[in-house]
């Protein structure tokens, strides 16, 4: 039996930028710090430890770190206990620019890259000790994902009815614009048994919908007892876990969309009919320059096959406008692609030059004003498609997973199979459960629905 006294309570404030994997990582860092007495707080001004989980993907995302650090420096100066506050920087900027952060921002006590999070408690304790490390010793940025996943605590704190679960990390694709292969390292897939165990614990704590994460999640491959396991086989196993009602996965590369995975959309009812499948551009010339290794046509054929397997499948995408050398004709090809596919949602970005990536040194950079103008045109089209998709659901009945309180008493907000937010009058007993809802109206960012009382779940709860 452990007879040591419980650690005194302390508070950690975590600020998260970037993708869903950073959200997952922030939760896991909080899990790792909990045994040392850290509770999470929304208020940086009362925290003992402030952790900034950064994103390096575009210049704007990276710059936010230094403005945050400026504010934290002022906060430390103003607080009477300021000297005892620890400032830590995690995430992809930490990995890419660790030594520079330490040089440029003396307020930072420690820097920890994405593959070193299992070492966070030890690093925090050392930096709060009588002889804190200095210089390069404040930095942990090795690439060892296996150790990280093995050493992070097994138990996660309760997260509600939906959760992220990283199954794959890193990228070997090297798209010419992208920093991820340098910040997250080479592709790594977690063992099937570890993922199953984590999913089981999530389901036992009330999670009904799990989103499997990876920078190239559909490149997932591991060895199972009966041979190789890809993402489709992994999802089949996870769908068998009692309580796991819904599965999603993100982000996929078109070239790793195997026949088995396409079939999984037809065959596994838990796999939701909504897929994020970035294409970046509709121009073959630009796709080639981006090193995407697929064409506009091969992407369109893939979309056809997915829709044949699952006719109600809706797609979301990522787009970059103003990649070096992009002409008006190339951009028109992207608009054509969007018109042909029709997306239910999308993220579109102006190309941002990232240090160390091949495209950053390309001669034909597109002027900012042209990028801005193209982005506005693309966004207008994507927004029309999103609204049309939402309106197409009016009058239909769909299962909604209730995940949070609405603004008014008696109102719950849930998630549709297509990741839409749906407002419904519903008793609190339905929180964390799935019930049938008829969509009656759409707002700018959400749907409104009415519970249909024939569903077995709502009968049981009534
Ligand atoms: N496969 C990854 C993609 C990460 S980046 C994943 O797991 O999500 C997310 C999106 O950011 C990319 O699909 C791309 O559209 C965009 N992006 C990446 N690098 C960019 C850059 N240098 N400039 C603008 N957008 C970029
Ligand atoms: Fe970046 Fe391309 Fe890898 Fe996605 S597939 S993380 S865009 S290099
Ligand atoms: Fe950003 Fe790193 Fe995710 S660069 S998008 S936080 S993988």
Coordinates of C-alpha atoms and ligand atoms in Angstrom, one line a residue:
X1 CA 0.0 0.0 0.0
X2 CA 1.2 3.5 -0.8
X3 CA 1.5 5.3 2.6
X4 CA 3.0 8.6 1.3
X5 CA 0.8 11.6 2.1
X6 CA -1.3 12.9 -0.8
X7 CA 0.5 15.7 -2.8
X8 CA -0.8 19.2 -1.9
X9 CA -3.2 20.5 -4.6
X10 CA -1.9 22.8 -7.3
X11 CA -3.4 24.3 -10.4
X12 CA -2.5 24.0 -14.0
X13 CA -3.9 26.2 -16.8
X14 CA -3.6 24.7 -20.3
X15 CA -4.1 26.8 -23.4
X16 CA -4.5 24.7 -26.6
X17 CA -3.9 25.8 -30.2
X18 CA -4.0 23.7 -33.4
X19 CA -5.6 20.5 -34.3
X20 CA -7.7 17.8 -32.4
X21 CA -4.5 15.9 -31.6
X22 CA -3.4 18.9 -29.6
X23 CA -6.7 18.8 -27.8
X24 CA -6.1 15.1 -27.0
X25 CA -2.5 15.8 -26.0
X26 CA -3.6 18.6 -23.6
X27 CA -6.0 16.2 -21.9
X28 CA -3.3 13.6 -21.6
X29 CA -0.9 16.1 -20.1
X30 CA -3.5 17.0 -17.5
X31 CA -3.9 13.3 -16.8
X32 CA -0.1 13.0 -16.4
X33 CA 0.0 15.9 -14.0
X34 CA -3.0 14.9 -11.8
X35 CA -1.0 12.3 -9.7
X36 CA 1.4 15.2 -8.7
X37 CA -1.6 17.1 -7.3
X38 CA -2.5 19.3 -10.3
X39 CA -6.2 20.2 -10.9
X40 CA -7.0 22.1 -14.1
X41 CA -8.2 25.7 -14.0
X42 CA -9.6 28.1 -16.7
X43 CA -7.9 31.0 -15.0
X44 CA -4.2 31.6 -15.8
X45 CA -4.0 34.3 -13.1
X46 CA -4.4 31.8 -10.3
X47 CA -2.4 28.9 -11.8
X48 CA 0.8 27.5 -10.4
X49 CA 1.7 26.1 -13.8
X50 CA 0.7 27.6 -17.2
X51 CA 1.1 25.3 -20.2
X52 CA 0.8 26.6 -23.7
X53 CA 0.2 23.8 -26.3
X54 CA 1.2 25.3 -29.6
X55 CA 0.6 24.8 -33.3
X56 CA 3.2 25.5 -36.0
X57 CA 1.1 24.9 -39.1
X58 CA 0.7 28.5 -40.3
X59 CA 2.7 31.6 -39.4
X60 CA -0.3 33.2 -37.5
X61 CA -0.6 30.1 -35.3
X62 CA 3.0 30.2 -34.3
X63 CA 3.1 33.9 -33.6
X64 CA 0.4 33.6 -31.0
X65 CA 2.9 31.9 -28.7
X66 CA 5.0 35.1 -28.4
X67 CA 2.1 37.3 -27.7
X68 CA 0.9 34.9 -25.0
X69 CA 4.4 34.8 -23.5
X70 CA 4.4 38.6 -23.3
X71 CA 1.2 38.6 -21.4
X72 CA 2.4 35.9 -19.0
X73 CA 5.6 37.9 -18.3
X74 CA 3.4 40.8 -17.2
X75 CA 1.2 38.5 -15.2
X76 CA 4.2 37.1 -13.3
X77 CA 5.5 40.6 -12.6
X78 CA 2.1 41.7 -11.2
X79 CA 1.3 38.7 -9.1
X80 CA 2.8 38.7 -5.5
X81 CA 3.5 35.0 -5.9
X82 CA 4.6 35.5 -9.6
X83 CA 8.1 34.0 -9.0
X84 CA 6.6 30.6 -8.1
X85 CA 4.5 30.3 -11.4
X86 CA 6.0 27.8 -13.9
X87 CA 5.6 28.6 -17.6
X88 CA 5.8 25.6 -20.0
X89 CA 5.6 25.5 -23.8
X90 CA 4.5 22.3 -25.5
X91 CA 3.3 21.2 -29.0
X92 CA 4.6 21.7 -32.5
X93 CA 6.3 25.1 -32.0
X94 CA 8.1 23.6 -29.0
X95 CA 9.4 20.9 -31.3
X96 CA 10.3 23.2 -34.2
X97 CA 11.8 26.1 -32.3
X98 CA 12.6 24.9 -28.8
X99 CA 16.1 26.4 -28.4
X100 CA 14.9 29.7 -29.9
X101 CA 12.0 29.9 -27.5
X102 CA 14.4 29.5 -24.6
X103 CA 16.7 32.2 -26.0
X104 CA 14.0 34.6 -26.9
X105 CA 11.7 34.3 -23.9
X106 CA 13.3 34.1 -20.5
X107 CA 9.9 33.8 -18.9
X108 CA 9.7 30.2 -20.2
X109 CA 10.8 27.6 -17.6
X110 CA 10.6 24.5 -19.8
X111 CA 9.9 23.4 -23.4
X112 CA 8.5 20.0 -24.2
X113 CA 7.9 18.5 -27.7
X114 CA 4.9 16.3 -28.6
X115 CA 6.8 13.0 -28.2
X116 CA 8.1 13.9 -24.7
X117 CA 4.8 14.4 -22.8
X118 CA 5.4 11.4 -20.6
X119 CA 8.3 13.3 -19.1
X120 CA 6.3 16.4 -18.3
X121 CA 5.7 15.7 -14.5
X122 CA 9.4 15.1 -14.0
X123 CA 10.4 18.2 -16.0
X124 CA 7.9 20.4 -14.1
X125 CA 9.1 19.1 -10.7
X126 CA 12.7 19.8 -11.7
X127 CA 12.0 23.3 -12.9
X128 CA 10.2 24.0 -9.6
X129 CA 13.1 22.6 -7.6
X130 CA 15.8 24.6 -5.8
X131 CA 18.2 24.1 -8.7
X132 CA 16.1 24.4 -11.9
X133 CA 17.8 23.5 -15.2
X134 CA 19.0 26.2 -17.5
X135 CA 19.6 26.6 -21.3
X136 CA 19.3 23.4 -23.4
X137 CA 18.5 21.4 -20.2
X138 CA 15.1 23.2 -20.1
X139 CA 14.2 21.4 -23.4
X140 CA 12.8 17.9 -24.1
X141 CA 12.2 17.3 -27.8
X142 CA 13.1 13.7 -28.7
X143 CA 11.2 11.5 -31.1
X144 CA 10.1 8.5 -29.1
X145 CA 6.3 8.0 -29.5
X146 CA 6.4 4.4 -28.2
X147 CA 7.8 5.5 -24.8
X148 CA 5.3 8.3 -24.6
X149 CA 2.2 6.1 -25.1
X150 CA 3.6 3.4 -22.8
X151 CA 4.4 5.8 -20.0
X152 CA 1.4 8.2 -20.0
X153 CA -1.1 7.2 -17.3
X154 CA -3.7 4.6 -18.4
X155 CA -6.6 6.3 -16.7
X156 CA -8.1 9.4 -18.3
X157 CA -10.2 11.8 -16.4
X158 CA -13.9 11.8 -17.3
X159 CA -14.4 13.7 -20.6
X160 CA -18.2 13.5 -21.3
X161 CA -19.9 11.4 -24.0
X162 CA -17.5 12.2 -26.8
X163 CA -13.7 11.7 -26.8
X164 CA -10.6 11.8 -29.0
X165 CA -8.2 8.8 -29.1
X166 CA -4.9 9.1 -30.9
X167 CA -4.2 5.8 -32.8
X168 CA -1.5 7.1 -35.2
X169 CA 1.0 9.9 -35.0
X170 CA 3.4 11.5 -37.4
X171 CA 3.6 11.7 -41.2
X172 CA 5.8 10.4 -43.9
X173 CA 4.0 12.2 -46.8
X174 CA 6.0 15.4 -46.9
X175 CA 3.5 17.7 -48.7
X176 CA 5.7 20.5 -49.9
X177 CA 3.9 23.2 -47.7
X178 CA 3.6 21.3 -44.5
X179 CA 5.7 21.3 -41.2
X180 CA 3.9 18.3 -39.6
X181 CA 6.5 15.6 -40.7
X182 CA 9.2 17.7 -39.0
X183 CA 7.2 18.5 -35.8
X184 CA 5.4 15.1 -35.2
X185 CA 8.1 12.9 -36.7
X186 CA 7.7 9.6 -38.7
X187 CA 4.5 7.7 -38.9
X188 CA 3.8 5.5 -35.8
X189 CA 0.8 3.3 -35.1
X190 CA -0.1 2.4 -31.5
X191 CA -0.6 -1.4 -30.8
X192 CA -4.2 -2.6 -31.2
X193 CA -4.4 -3.9 -27.6
X194 CA -3.5 -0.5 -26.2
X195 CA -6.1 1.3 -28.3
X196 CA -8.8 -1.3 -27.4
X197 CA -8.0 -0.9 -23.7
X198 CA -8.2 2.9 -23.9
X199 CA -11.5 2.7 -25.8
X200 CA -12.9 0.3 -23.3
X201 CA -12.0 2.6 -20.4
X202 CA -13.6 5.5 -22.2
X203 CA -16.8 3.5 -22.9
X204 CA -16.9 2.5 -19.2
X205 CA -16.7 6.2 -18.2
X206 CA -19.7 7.1 -20.4
X207 CA -18.1 7.9 -23.8
X208 CA -20.4 6.9 -26.6
X209 CA -18.6 8.5 -29.6
X210 CA -14.9 8.1 -30.2
X211 CA -12.9 10.0 -32.8
X212 CA -9.8 8.2 -33.8
X213 CA -6.9 10.6 -34.5
X214 CA -3.8 10.6 -36.6
X215 CA -2.0 12.9 -38.9
X216 CA -2.5 10.1 -41.4
X217 CA -5.0 8.1 -39.5
X218 CA -6.0 5.9 -42.5
X219 CA -2.3 4.8 -42.8
X220 CA -2.8 3.1 -39.4
X221 CA -1.2 -0.4 -39.5
X222 CA -0.3 -2.7 -36.7
X223 CA 0.3 -6.4 -36.0
X224 CA -2.6 -8.2 -34.5
X225 CA -2.8 -11.8 -33.3
X226 CA -4.3 -12.9 -36.6
X227 CA -2.1 -10.8 -38.9
X228 CA -1.9 -7.1 -39.9
X229 CA -4.6 -4.7 -38.7
X230 CA -5.5 -1.6 -40.7
X231 CA -7.9 1.1 -39.7
X232 CA -11.0 -0.8 -41.0
X233 CA -10.1 -3.9 -38.9
X234 CA -9.3 -1.7 -35.9
X235 CA -12.7 0.0 -36.1
X236 CA -14.5 -3.4 -36.4
X237 CA -12.9 -4.3 -33.0
X238 CA -13.7 -1.0 -31.4
X239 CA -17.3 -1.2 -32.6
X240 CA -17.7 -4.5 -30.6
X241 CA -16.9 -2.8 -27.3
X242 CA -20.1 -2.4 -25.3
X243 CA -21.0 1.3 -25.1
X244 CA -19.1 2.4 -28.2
X245 CA -22.0 3.5 -30.4
X246 CA -20.2 5.9 -32.8
X247 CA -16.8 6.0 -34.5
X248 CA -15.1 8.7 -36.6
X249 CA -11.5 9.1 -37.8
X250 CA -9.5 12.1 -38.9
X251 CA -7.4 13.1 -40.8
X252 CA -7.2 10.9 -43.9
X253 CA -4.9 11.1 -46.9
X254 CA -6.7 10.2 -50.2
X255 CA -4.0 7.7 -51.1
X256 CA -4.5 5.6 -48.0
X257 CA -8.2 5.1 -48.5
X258 CA -8.1 1.4 -49.0
X259 CA -10.9 -0.9 -50.3
X260 CA -11.3 -2.3 -46.8
X261 CA -11.8 1.2 -45.4
X262 CA -14.3 2.2 -48.0
X263 CA -16.2 -1.1 -47.3
X264 CA -16.1 -0.3 -43.6
X265 CA -18.3 2.7 -44.3
X266 CA -20.9 0.3 -45.7
X267 CA -20.5 -2.5 -43.2
X268 CA -19.9 -1.0 -39.7
X269 CA -23.0 0.8 -38.5
X270 CA -20.9 2.6 -35.8
X271 CA -18.8 4.4 -38.5
X272 CA -20.5 7.8 -38.9
X273 CA -21.3 8.9 -42.5
X274 CA -19.1 12.0 -42.3
X275 CA -15.5 12.0 -43.6
X276 CA -12.8 14.6 -43.6
X277 CA -10.9 14.1 -46.8
X278 CA -8.5 17.0 -47.6
X279 CA -7.7 17.6 -51.2
X280 CA -5.9 21.0 -50.9
X281 CA -6.3 21.9 -54.6
X282 CA -8.3 20.9 -57.7
X283 CA -5.4 21.6 -60.1
X284 CA -3.2 18.7 -61.1
X285 CA -0.3 21.1 -61.7
X286 CA -0.5 22.4 -58.2
X287 CA -1.2 19.0 -56.6
X288 CA 2.0 17.8 -58.2
X289 CA 3.9 20.8 -57.0
X290 CA 2.5 20.1 -53.5
X291 CA 3.8 16.6 -53.7
X292 CA 0.3 15.3 -52.9
X293 CA 0.8 12.2 -55.2
X294 CA -2.8 12.1 -56.4
X295 CA -4.7 13.9 -59.1
X296 CA -8.0 15.8 -59.1
X297 CA -9.6 12.9 -61.1
X298 CA -8.3 10.2 -58.7
X299 CA -9.8 12.1 -55.8
X300 CA -13.1 12.5 -57.6
X301 CA -13.2 8.7 -58.3
X302 CA -12.5 8.0 -54.7
X303 CA -15.4 10.2 -53.6
X304 CA -17.6 8.3 -56.0
X305 CA -16.6 5.0 -54.6
X306 CA -17.2 6.2 -51.0
X307 CA -20.6 7.5 -51.9
X308 CA -21.5 4.2 -53.6
X309 CA -20.6 2.4 -50.4
X310 CA -22.4 4.8 -48.2
X311 CA -25.0 7.0 -50.1
X312 CA -25.6 9.4 -47.1
X313 CA -21.9 10.1 -46.7
X314 CA -21.0 13.8 -46.4
X315 CA -17.6 15.1 -46.9
X316 CA -15.5 17.9 -45.4
X317 CA -12.2 19.1 -46.8
X318 CA -9.1 21.3 -46.4
X319 CA -8.0 23.7 -49.1
X320 CA -5.0 25.9 -49.6
X321 CA -5.2 29.0 -51.9
X322 CA -2.2 30.8 -53.2
X323 CA 0.3 28.0 -53.2
X324 CA 3.4 29.1 -55.0
X325 CA 2.7 29.3 -58.8
X326 CA -1.1 29.0 -58.4
X327 CA -2.7 30.9 -61.4
X328 CA -6.3 32.0 -61.8
X329 CA -6.9 28.9 -63.9
X330 CA -5.5 26.6 -61.2
X331 CA -7.7 28.3 -58.6
X332 CA -10.8 28.0 -60.9
X333 CA -10.0 24.2 -61.0
X334 CA -10.3 24.2 -57.2
X335 CA -13.7 25.9 -57.4
X336 CA -14.7 23.3 -60.0
X337 CA -13.6 20.5 -57.7
X338 CA -15.7 22.0 -54.9
X339 CA -18.7 22.3 -57.2
X340 CA -18.4 18.7 -58.3
X341 CA -17.9 17.2 -54.9
X342 CA -20.2 19.4 -52.8
X343 CA -18.9 19.6 -49.2
X344 CA -20.9 19.7 -46.0
X345 CA -18.1 21.6 -44.3
X346 CA -14.5 22.7 -45.0
X347 CA -11.4 24.5 -43.8
X348 CA -9.7 26.8 -46.2
X349 CA -6.4 28.6 -45.7
X350 CA -4.2 31.1 -47.4
X351 CA -0.8 29.5 -48.1
X352 CA 1.6 30.3 -45.4
X353 CA 5.4 30.0 -46.0
X354 CA 6.8 27.7 -43.4
X355 CA 10.6 27.6 -42.6
X356 CA 12.3 24.4 -43.7
X357 CA 9.5 23.3 -46.1
X358 CA 10.3 23.0 -49.8
X359 CA 7.5 25.3 -51.0
X360 CA 8.8 28.2 -48.8
X361 CA 11.8 28.8 -51.1
X362 CA 9.8 28.5 -54.3
X363 CA 10.3 31.6 -56.5
X364 CA 6.7 32.2 -57.6
X365 CA 5.1 33.3 -54.3
X366 CA 1.5 34.6 -54.8
X367 CA 0.8 38.1 -53.5
X368 CA -1.2 38.4 -50.2
X369 CA -3.9 40.4 -51.9
X370 CA -4.5 37.7 -54.5
X371 CA -4.6 35.0 -51.8
X372 CA -7.1 37.0 -49.8
X373 CA -9.4 37.5 -52.8
X374 CA -9.3 33.8 -53.7
X375 CA -9.9 32.8 -50.2
X376 CA -13.0 35.0 -50.0
X377 CA -14.4 33.4 -53.3
X378 CA -13.7 29.9 -52.1
X379 CA -15.2 30.5 -48.7
X380 CA -18.4 32.0 -50.2
X381 CA -18.9 28.8 -52.3
X382 CA -18.1 26.5 -49.4
X383 CA -20.4 28.4 -47.1
X384 CA -23.3 28.1 -49.6
X385 CA -22.7 24.4 -49.7
X386 CA -22.6 24.0 -45.9
X387 CA -25.9 25.9 -45.5
X388 CA -27.5 23.9 -48.3
X389 CA -26.4 20.7 -46.7
X390 CA -27.8 21.8 -43.3
X391 CA -31.1 22.8 -44.9
X392 CA -31.4 19.4 -46.7
X393 CA -31.8 17.8 -43.2
X394 CA -35.0 19.7 -42.4
X395 CA -37.8 17.3 -42.0
X396 CA -35.6 14.3 -41.5
X397 CA -35.3 12.2 -38.3
X398 CA -31.8 11.4 -37.1
X399 CA -30.1 10.0 -34.0
X400 CA -28.6 12.7 -31.8
X401 CA -26.0 12.2 -29.1
X402 CA -26.7 14.7 -26.3
X403 CA -23.5 16.2 -25.0
X404 CA -24.1 19.5 -23.3
X405 CA -26.7 21.9 -21.7
X406 CA -28.4 24.4 -24.0
X407 CA -28.7 28.1 -23.1
X408 CA -32.2 27.7 -21.6
X409 CA -33.4 25.2 -18.9
X410 CA -34.8 22.0 -20.5
X411 CA -32.6 22.4 -23.6
X412 CA -29.8 20.0 -24.6
X413 CA -27.3 20.3 -27.4
X414 CA -26.4 17.2 -29.2
X415 CA -24.3 15.9 -32.2
X416 CA -25.8 14.6 -35.4
X417 CA -24.1 11.8 -37.4
X418 CA -22.8 14.6 -39.7
X419 CA -21.2 16.5 -36.8
X420 CA -23.8 19.2 -36.8
X421 CA -24.9 20.8 -33.4
X422 CA -28.6 20.2 -32.8
X423 CA -30.7 22.1 -30.1
X424 CA -33.6 20.1 -28.7
X425 CA -36.0 20.3 -25.8
X426 CA -35.0 17.2 -23.8
X427 CA -34.8 16.1 -20.2
X428 CA -31.4 16.1 -18.5
X429 CA -31.7 12.3 -18.1
X430 CA -30.9 12.1 -21.9
X431 CA -27.5 13.7 -21.4
X432 CA -24.8 11.3 -22.8
X433 CA -27.5 9.2 -24.6
X434 CA -28.7 8.9 -28.2
X435 CA -32.3 9.7 -29.1
X436 CA -34.2 10.2 -32.4
X437 CA -34.8 13.9 -33.3
X438 CA -36.7 15.4 -36.2
X439 CA -34.9 18.5 -37.6
X440 CA -37.3 21.4 -37.8
X441 CA -35.1 24.4 -38.5
X442 CA -31.6 25.5 -39.3
X443 CA -29.6 28.5 -37.8
X444 CA -26.3 29.8 -39.0
X445 CA -24.2 27.3 -37.0
X446 CA -26.6 24.8 -35.7
X447 CA -29.9 22.9 -36.3
X448 CA -33.0 22.9 -34.2
X449 CA -34.9 19.7 -33.6
X450 CA -37.8 18.0 -31.8
X451 CA -37.5 14.7 -30.0
X452 CA -39.4 11.9 -31.7
X453 CA -40.8 9.7 -28.9
X454 CA -40.7 6.4 -30.7
X455 CA -37.0 5.8 -30.1
X456 CA -36.3 3.0 -27.6
X457 CA -33.7 5.1 -25.8
X458 CA -36.1 8.0 -25.1
X459 CA -38.9 5.5 -24.1
X460 CA -36.6 4.0 -21.6
X461 CA -35.6 7.4 -20.2
X462 CA -39.2 8.8 -20.0
Ligands
LIG1 N1 -3.0 15.4 -42.2 C1 -3.0 16.5 -41.3 C2 -3.1 17.8 -41.9 C3 -2.6 18.8 -40.9 S1 -2.6 20.3 -41.4 C4 -3.9 16.3 -40.2 O1 -3.8 15.4 -39.4 O2 -4.8 17.1 -40.0 C5 -4.3 20.7 -41.6 C6 -4.4 21.5 -42.8 O3 -3.7 22.7 -42.8 C7 -3.9 20.9 -44.1 O4 -4.8 19.9 -44.6 C8 -3.7 22.1 -45.0 O5 -4.9 22.4 -45.7 C9 -3.4 23.2 -44.1 N2 -2.0 23.6 -44.1 C10 -0.9 22.8 -43.8 N3 0.2 23.6 -44.1 C11 -0.2 24.8 -44.5 C12 0.5 25.9 -44.9 N4 1.9 26.0 -45.0 N5 -0.2 27.0 -45.3 C13 -1.6 27.0 -45.3 N6 -2.3 25.9 -44.9 C14 -1.6 24.8 -44.5
LIG2 FE1 1.0 17.6 -43.7 FE2 0.6 16.3 -46.0 FE3 1.4 14.9 -43.8 FE4 -1.1 16.0 -43.9 S1 -0.3 14.4 -45.3 S2 0.3 16.1 -42.2 S3 -0.7 17.9 -45.1 S4 2.6 16.4 -44.9
LIG3 FE1 -0.6 22.3 -35.6 FE2 1.0 20.4 -34.9 FE3 -1.6 19.9 -35.2 S1 1.5 22.0 -36.3 S2 -2.1 21.3 -36.8 S3 -0.6 21.2 -33.7 S4 0.1 18.5 -35.7

